[in-house]
PDB file of C-alpha atoms in Angstrom:
ATOM      1  CA  MET A   1     -39.142 -40.073 -38.777  1.00  0.00           C
ATOM      2  CA  GLY A   2     -40.962 -40.207 -42.089  1.00  0.00           C
ATOM      3  CA  TYR A   3     -39.658 -41.925 -45.162  1.00  0.00           C
ATOM      4  CA  SER A   4     -39.656 -40.326 -48.566  1.00  0.00           C
ATOM      5  CA  LYS A   5     -41.580 -41.652 -51.517  1.00  0.00           C
ATOM      6  CA  THR A   6     -38.299 -42.788 -53.033  1.00  0.00           C
ATOM      7  CA  PHE A   7     -37.545 -44.926 -49.932  1.00  0.00           C
ATOM      8  CA  TYR A   8     -40.686 -46.944 -50.617  1.00  0.00           C
ATOM      9  CA  GLU A   9     -39.839 -47.154 -54.307  1.00  0.00           C
ATOM     10  CA  TYR A  10     -36.371 -48.522 -53.477  1.00  0.00           C
ATOM     11  CA  ARG A  11     -37.832 -50.963 -50.971  1.00  0.00           C
ATOM     12  CA  GLU A  12     -40.310 -52.222 -53.566  1.00  0.00           C
ATOM     13  CA  LYS A  13     -37.581 -52.482 -56.204  1.00  0.00           C
ATOM     14  CA  MET A  14     -35.419 -54.463 -53.808  1.00  0.00           C
ATOM     15  CA  LYS A  15     -38.299 -56.767 -52.862  1.00  0.00           C
ATOM     16  CA  THR A  16     -39.011 -57.401 -56.545  1.00  0.00           C
ATOM     17  CA  GLU A  17     -35.341 -58.094 -57.334  1.00  0.00           C
ATOM     18  CA  VAL A  18     -34.883 -60.442 -54.372  1.00  0.00           C
ATOM     19  CA  ASN A  19     -38.148 -62.274 -55.105  1.00  0.00           C
ATOM     20  CA  GLN A  20     -37.071 -62.780 -58.721  1.00  0.00           C
ATOM     21  CA  ALA A  21     -33.693 -64.110 -57.559  1.00  0.00           C
ATOM     22  CA  ILE A  22     -35.435 -66.535 -55.177  1.00  0.00           C
ATOM     23  CA  ASP A  23     -37.743 -67.687 -57.985  1.00  0.00           C
ATOM     24  CA  ILE A  24     -34.714 -68.325 -60.213  1.00  0.00           C
ATOM     25  CA  PHE A  25     -33.059 -70.249 -57.368  1.00  0.00           C
ATOM     26  CA  TRP A  26     -36.113 -72.508 -56.934  1.00  0.00           C
ATOM     27  CA  ASP A  27     -36.475 -73.002 -60.704  1.00  0.00           C
ATOM     28  CA  LYS A  28     -32.869 -74.179 -61.043  1.00  0.00           C
ATOM     29  CA  VAL A  29     -32.306 -76.125 -57.834  1.00  0.00           C
ATOM     30  CA  ASN A  30     -32.394 -79.896 -57.930  1.00  0.00           C
ATOM     31  CA  PRO A  31     -32.828 -81.567 -54.534  1.00  0.00           C
ATOM     32  CA  LYS A  32     -30.751 -84.520 -55.673  1.00  0.00           C
ATOM     33  CA  LYS A  33     -27.669 -82.441 -56.436  1.00  0.00           C
ATOM     34  CA  GLU A  34     -25.861 -81.424 -53.240  1.00  0.00           C
ATOM     35  CA  ASP A  35     -23.534 -78.816 -54.780  1.00  0.00           C
ATOM     36  CA  GLN A  36     -26.320 -77.190 -56.773  1.00  0.00           C
ATOM     37  CA  VAL A  37     -28.043 -75.974 -53.607  1.00  0.00           C
ATOM     38  CA  LYS A  38     -24.874 -74.367 -52.233  1.00  0.00           C
ATOM     39  CA  GLU A  39     -24.107 -72.849 -55.643  1.00  0.00           C
ATOM     40  CA  GLY A  40     -27.651 -71.518 -55.908  1.00  0.00           C
ATOM     41  CA  ILE A  41     -27.439 -69.927 -52.447  1.00  0.00           C
ATOM     42  CA  LYS A  42     -24.089 -68.349 -53.407  1.00  0.00           C
ATOM     43  CA  LYS A  43     -25.621 -66.879 -56.587  1.00  0.00           C
ATOM     44  CA  LEU A  44     -28.581 -65.645 -54.556  1.00  0.00           C
ATOM     45  CA  GLU A  45     -26.188 -63.999 -52.085  1.00  0.00           C
ATOM     46  CA  ASP A  46     -24.206 -62.352 -54.898  1.00  0.00           C
ATOM     47  CA  HIS A  47     -27.431 -61.095 -56.466  1.00  0.00           C
ATOM     48  CA  PHE A  48     -28.555 -59.725 -53.116  1.00  0.00           C
ATOM     49  CA  ASN A  49     -25.248 -57.855 -52.624  1.00  0.00           C
ATOM     50  CA  ASN A  50     -25.409 -56.351 -56.110  1.00  0.00           C
ATOM     51  CA  THR A  51     -29.041 -55.329 -55.659  1.00  0.00           C
ATOM     52  CA  VAL A  52     -28.404 -53.648 -52.312  1.00  0.00           C
ATOM     53  CA  ALA A  53     -25.314 -51.863 -53.665  1.00  0.00           C
ATOM     54  CA  ASP A  54     -27.294 -50.626 -56.696  1.00  0.00           C
ATOM     55  CA  ILE A  55     -30.071 -49.343 -54.449  1.00  0.00           C
ATOM     56  CA  VAL A  56     -27.613 -47.587 -52.100  1.00  0.00           C
ATOM     57  CA  VAL A  57     -26.012 -45.851 -55.100  1.00  0.00           C
ATOM     58  CA  ALA A  58     -29.397 -44.908 -56.594  1.00  0.00           C
ATOM     59  CA  HIS A  59     -30.607 -43.602 -53.240  1.00  0.00           C
ATOM     60  CA  CYS A  60     -27.526 -41.387 -52.909  1.00  0.00           C
ATOM     61  CA  GLU A  61     -28.061 -40.049 -56.426  1.00  0.00           C
ATOM     62  CA  ASP A  62     -31.761 -39.308 -55.911  1.00  0.00           C
ATOM     63  CA  ASN A  63     -31.728 -38.063 -52.318  1.00  0.00           C
ATOM     64  CA  GLN A  64     -31.193 -34.316 -51.934  1.00  0.00           C
ATOM     65  CA  GLU A  65     -29.923 -34.779 -48.367  1.00  0.00           C
ATOM     66  CA  CYS A  66     -27.143 -37.047 -49.586  1.00  0.00           C
ATOM     67  CA  ALA A  67     -24.284 -36.275 -51.944  1.00  0.00           C
ATOM     68  CA  PRO A  68     -24.270 -38.539 -55.016  1.00  0.00           C
ATOM     69  CA  LEU A  69     -21.570 -41.180 -54.929  1.00  0.00           C
ATOM     70  CA  LEU A  70     -18.788 -40.581 -57.400  1.00  0.00           C
ATOM     71  CA  PRO A  71     -17.865 -43.541 -59.628  1.00  0.00           C
ATOM     72  CA  GLU A  72     -14.772 -44.249 -57.510  1.00  0.00           C
ATOM     73  CA  GLN A  73     -16.929 -44.204 -54.345  1.00  0.00           C
ATOM     74  CA  GLN A  74     -19.385 -46.602 -55.958  1.00  0.00           C
ATOM     75  CA  GLN A  75     -16.486 -48.900 -56.839  1.00  0.00           C
ATOM     76  CA  GLU A  76     -15.113 -48.594 -53.292  1.00  0.00           C
ATOM     77  CA  LEU A  77     -18.511 -49.647 -51.896  1.00  0.00           C
ATOM     78  CA  ARG A  78     -18.602 -52.689 -54.180  1.00  0.00           C
ATOM     79  CA  ASN A  79     -14.968 -53.538 -53.334  1.00  0.00           C
ATOM     80  CA  ARG A  80     -15.712 -53.383 -49.603  1.00  0.00           C
ATOM     81  CA  ILE A  81     -18.658 -55.725 -50.085  1.00  0.00           C
ATOM     82  CA  ARG A  82     -16.542 -58.146 -52.140  1.00  0.00           C
ATOM     83  CA  SER A  83     -13.731 -58.077 -49.593  1.00  0.00           C
ATOM     84  CA  LYS A  84     -16.176 -58.826 -46.759  1.00  0.00           C
ATOM     85  CA  VAL A  85     -17.697 -61.703 -48.741  1.00  0.00           C
ATOM     86  CA  GLN A  86     -14.246 -63.197 -49.435  1.00  0.00           C
ATOM     87  CA  GLU A  87     -12.860 -62.539 -45.954  1.00  0.00           C
ATOM     88  CA  PRO A  88     -11.835 -65.682 -44.092  1.00  0.00           C
ATOM     89  CA  GLY A  89     -14.284 -66.155 -41.283  1.00  0.00           C
ATOM     90  CA  SER A  90     -17.151 -64.496 -43.161  1.00  0.00           C
ATOM     91  CA  GLU A  91     -18.513 -67.999 -43.600  1.00  0.00           C
ATOM     92  CA  GLN A  92     -20.386 -68.956 -40.491  1.00  0.00           C
ATOM     93  CA  LYS A  93     -20.302 -72.471 -39.175  1.00  0.00           C
ATOM     94  CA  SER A  94     -23.082 -74.463 -40.775  1.00  0.00           C
ATOM     95  CA  GLU A  95     -22.754 -77.395 -38.445  1.00  0.00           C
ATOM     96  CA  PRO A  96     -23.086 -77.523 -34.684  1.00  0.00           C
ATOM     97  CA  GLU A  97     -19.999 -78.028 -32.534  1.00  0.00           C
ATOM     98  CA  GLY A  98     -18.765 -81.598 -32.556  1.00  0.00           C
ATOM     99  CA  SER A  99     -20.010 -82.364 -36.070  1.00  0.00           C
ATOM    100  CA  HIS A 100     -16.626 -82.636 -37.797  1.00  0.00           C
ATOM    101  CA  ASN A 101     -17.409 -85.368 -40.317  1.00  0.00           C
ATOM    102  CA  GLU A 102     -19.739 -83.382 -42.587  1.00  0.00           C
ATOM    103  CA  SER A 103     -18.877 -80.618 -44.999  1.00  0.00           C
ATOM    104  CA  PRO A 104     -20.393 -77.187 -44.269  1.00  0.00           C
ATOM    105  CA  GLY A 105     -23.854 -76.955 -45.761  1.00  0.00           C
ATOM    106  CA  ALA A 106     -24.222 -80.728 -46.096  1.00  0.00           C
ATOM    107  CA  GLN A 107     -27.675 -82.081 -45.457  1.00  0.00           C
ATOM    108  CA  LYS A 108     -28.054 -83.587 -42.007  1.00  0.00           C
ATOM    109  CA  PRO A 109     -29.605 -87.061 -41.873  1.00  0.00           C
ATOM    110  CA  GLU A 110     -32.696 -85.885 -39.960  1.00  0.00           C
ATOM    111  CA  GLU A 111     -33.139 -82.788 -42.131  1.00  0.00           C
ATOM    112  CA  SER A 112     -35.507 -82.608 -45.103  1.00  0.00           C
ATOM    113  CA  PHE A 113     -34.522 -80.861 -48.316  1.00  0.00           C
ATOM    114  CA  GLY A 114     -36.730 -77.859 -47.466  1.00  0.00           C
ATOM    115  CA  GLU A 115     -35.274 -77.617 -43.950  1.00  0.00           C
ATOM    116  CA  ARG A 116     -31.755 -77.712 -45.370  1.00  0.00           C
ATOM    117  CA  VAL A 117     -32.491 -74.955 -47.884  1.00  0.00           C
ATOM    118  CA  LEU A 118     -34.118 -72.876 -45.155  1.00  0.00           C
ATOM    119  CA  ARG A 119     -31.082 -73.385 -42.886  1.00  0.00           C
ATOM    120  CA  LEU A 120     -28.676 -72.377 -45.668  1.00  0.00           C
ATOM    121  CA  PHE A 121     -30.862 -69.383 -46.510  1.00  0.00           C
ATOM    122  CA  ARG A 122     -30.876 -68.255 -42.867  1.00  0.00           C
ATOM    123  CA  GLU A 123     -27.089 -68.647 -42.730  1.00  0.00           C
ATOM    124  CA  MET A 124     -26.832 -66.517 -45.866  1.00  0.00           C
ATOM    125  CA  LEU A 125     -29.032 -63.832 -44.279  1.00  0.00           C
ATOM    126  CA  ASN A 126     -26.851 -63.849 -41.158  1.00  0.00           C
ATOM    127  CA  ARG A 127     -23.738 -63.435 -43.322  1.00  0.00           C
ATOM    128  CA  GLN A 128     -25.441 -60.588 -45.184  1.00  0.00           C
ATOM    129  CA  LYS A 129     -26.333 -58.875 -41.944  1.00  0.00           C
ATOM    130  CA  LYS A 130     -22.710 -59.111 -40.770  1.00  0.00           C
ATOM    131  CA  ILE A 131     -21.276 -58.048 -44.147  1.00  0.00           C
ATOM    132  CA  TRP A 132     -23.474 -54.958 -44.424  1.00  0.00           C
ATOM    133  CA  LYS A 133     -22.945 -54.055 -40.776  1.00  0.00           C
ATOM    134  CA  ASP A 134     -19.160 -54.248 -41.306  1.00  0.00           C
ATOM    135  CA  VAL A 135     -19.299 -52.343 -44.607  1.00  0.00           C
ATOM    136  CA  LEU A 136     -21.411 -49.555 -43.139  1.00  0.00           C
ATOM    137  CA  ALA A 137     -19.224 -49.417 -40.017  1.00  0.00           C
ATOM    138  CA  SER A 138     -16.073 -49.091 -42.121  1.00  0.00           C
ATOM    139  CA  ILE A 139     -17.672 -46.389 -44.277  1.00  0.00           C
ATOM    140  CA  PHE A 140     -18.818 -44.571 -41.136  1.00  0.00           C
ATOM    141  CA  ALA A 141     -15.329 -44.933 -39.596  1.00  0.00           C
ATOM    142  CA  SER A 142     -13.824 -43.408 -42.757  1.00  0.00           C
ATOM    143  CA  PHE A 143     -16.326 -40.578 -42.580  1.00  0.00           C
ATOM    144  CA  VAL A 144     -15.546 -39.948 -38.903  1.00  0.00           C
ATOM    145  CA  LYS A 145     -11.810 -39.878 -39.667  1.00  0.00           C
ATOM    146  CA  VAL A 146     -12.323 -37.322 -42.440  1.00  0.00           C
ATOM    147  CA  ALA A 147     -14.656 -35.269 -40.229  1.00  0.00           C
ATOM    148  CA  LYS A 148     -12.086 -35.276 -37.396  1.00  0.00           C
ATOM    149  CA  THR A 149      -9.367 -34.156 -39.814  1.00  0.00           C
ATOM    150  CA  ILE A 150     -11.546 -31.345 -41.145  1.00  0.00           C
ATOM    151  CA  TRP A 151     -12.494 -30.350 -37.606  1.00  0.00           C
ATOM    152  CA  SER A 152      -8.832 -30.192 -36.517  1.00  0.00           C
ATOM    153  CA  VAL A 153      -8.048 -27.929 -39.507  1.00  0.00           C
ATOM    154  CA  ILE A 154     -11.005 -25.703 -38.595  1.00  0.00           C
ATOM    155  CA  GLU A 155      -9.923 -25.580 -34.942  1.00  0.00           C
ATOM    156  CA  SER A 156      -6.367 -24.763 -35.964  1.00  0.00           C
ATOM    157  CA  PHE A 157      -7.593 -21.991 -38.264  1.00  0.00           C
ATOM    158  CA  PHE A 158      -9.802 -20.436 -35.585  1.00  0.00           C
ATOM    159  CA  SER A 159      -7.008 -20.750 -33.025  1.00  0.00           C
ATOM    160  CA  SER A 160      -4.669 -18.896 -35.377  1.00  0.00           C
ATOM    161  CA  VAL A 161      -7.293 -16.223 -36.029  1.00  0.00           C
ATOM    162  CA  ALA A 162      -7.881 -15.860 -32.283  1.00  0.00           C
ATOM    163  CA  LYS A 163      -4.152 -15.490 -31.607  1.00  0.00           C
ATOM    164  CA  CYS A 164      -3.839 -12.967 -34.418  1.00  0.00           C
ATOM    165  CA  PHE A 165      -6.844 -11.040 -33.133  1.00  0.00           C
ATOM    166  CA  SER A 166      -5.584 -11.187 -29.581  1.00  0.00           C
ATOM    167  CA  SER A 167      -2.132  -9.895 -30.503  1.00  0.00           C
ATOM    168  CA  SER A 168      -3.612  -7.076 -32.600  1.00  0.00           C
ATOM    169  CA  CYS A 169      -5.840  -6.019 -29.674  1.00  0.00           C
ATOM    170  CA  GLN A 170      -2.840  -5.906 -27.296  1.00  0.00           C
ATOM    171  CA  ALA A 171      -0.731  -3.831 -29.651  1.00  0.00           C
TER     172      ALA A 171
END
């Protein structure tokens, strides 16, 4: 399967956007401020979601094989992403089992600042993977439901035409 020129353009745009967001994160983060790291990761995650949503919308608008998303569909996509981000349980456990005395995302005693940031970043990527998998699955499920409805109407129509044709042939 070959990718279009626009696929590579979107990929490059996304890489640029994400790299800029990471640069901003590193410019603003202070290793001495515990909450600043978590806040920075949250902003990075929000930026990532917005970037991916923008690219999905742009891809649908530019791709001839895909119908452009209407404004309400674009809003629905963004709402689904937001709802998945805010869903209880979308936060993955940051601490191993049995570590009940530390807040999620807190730096472990044996962990350096860089290791902590890397761990939080990996957790964010895992959340993103789950969020986008769930969003795409729900969009696909909606599509399948609509397709099944359309198919049942088509089947019903052809069944009626067949009955009509059959009765006219017997008359």
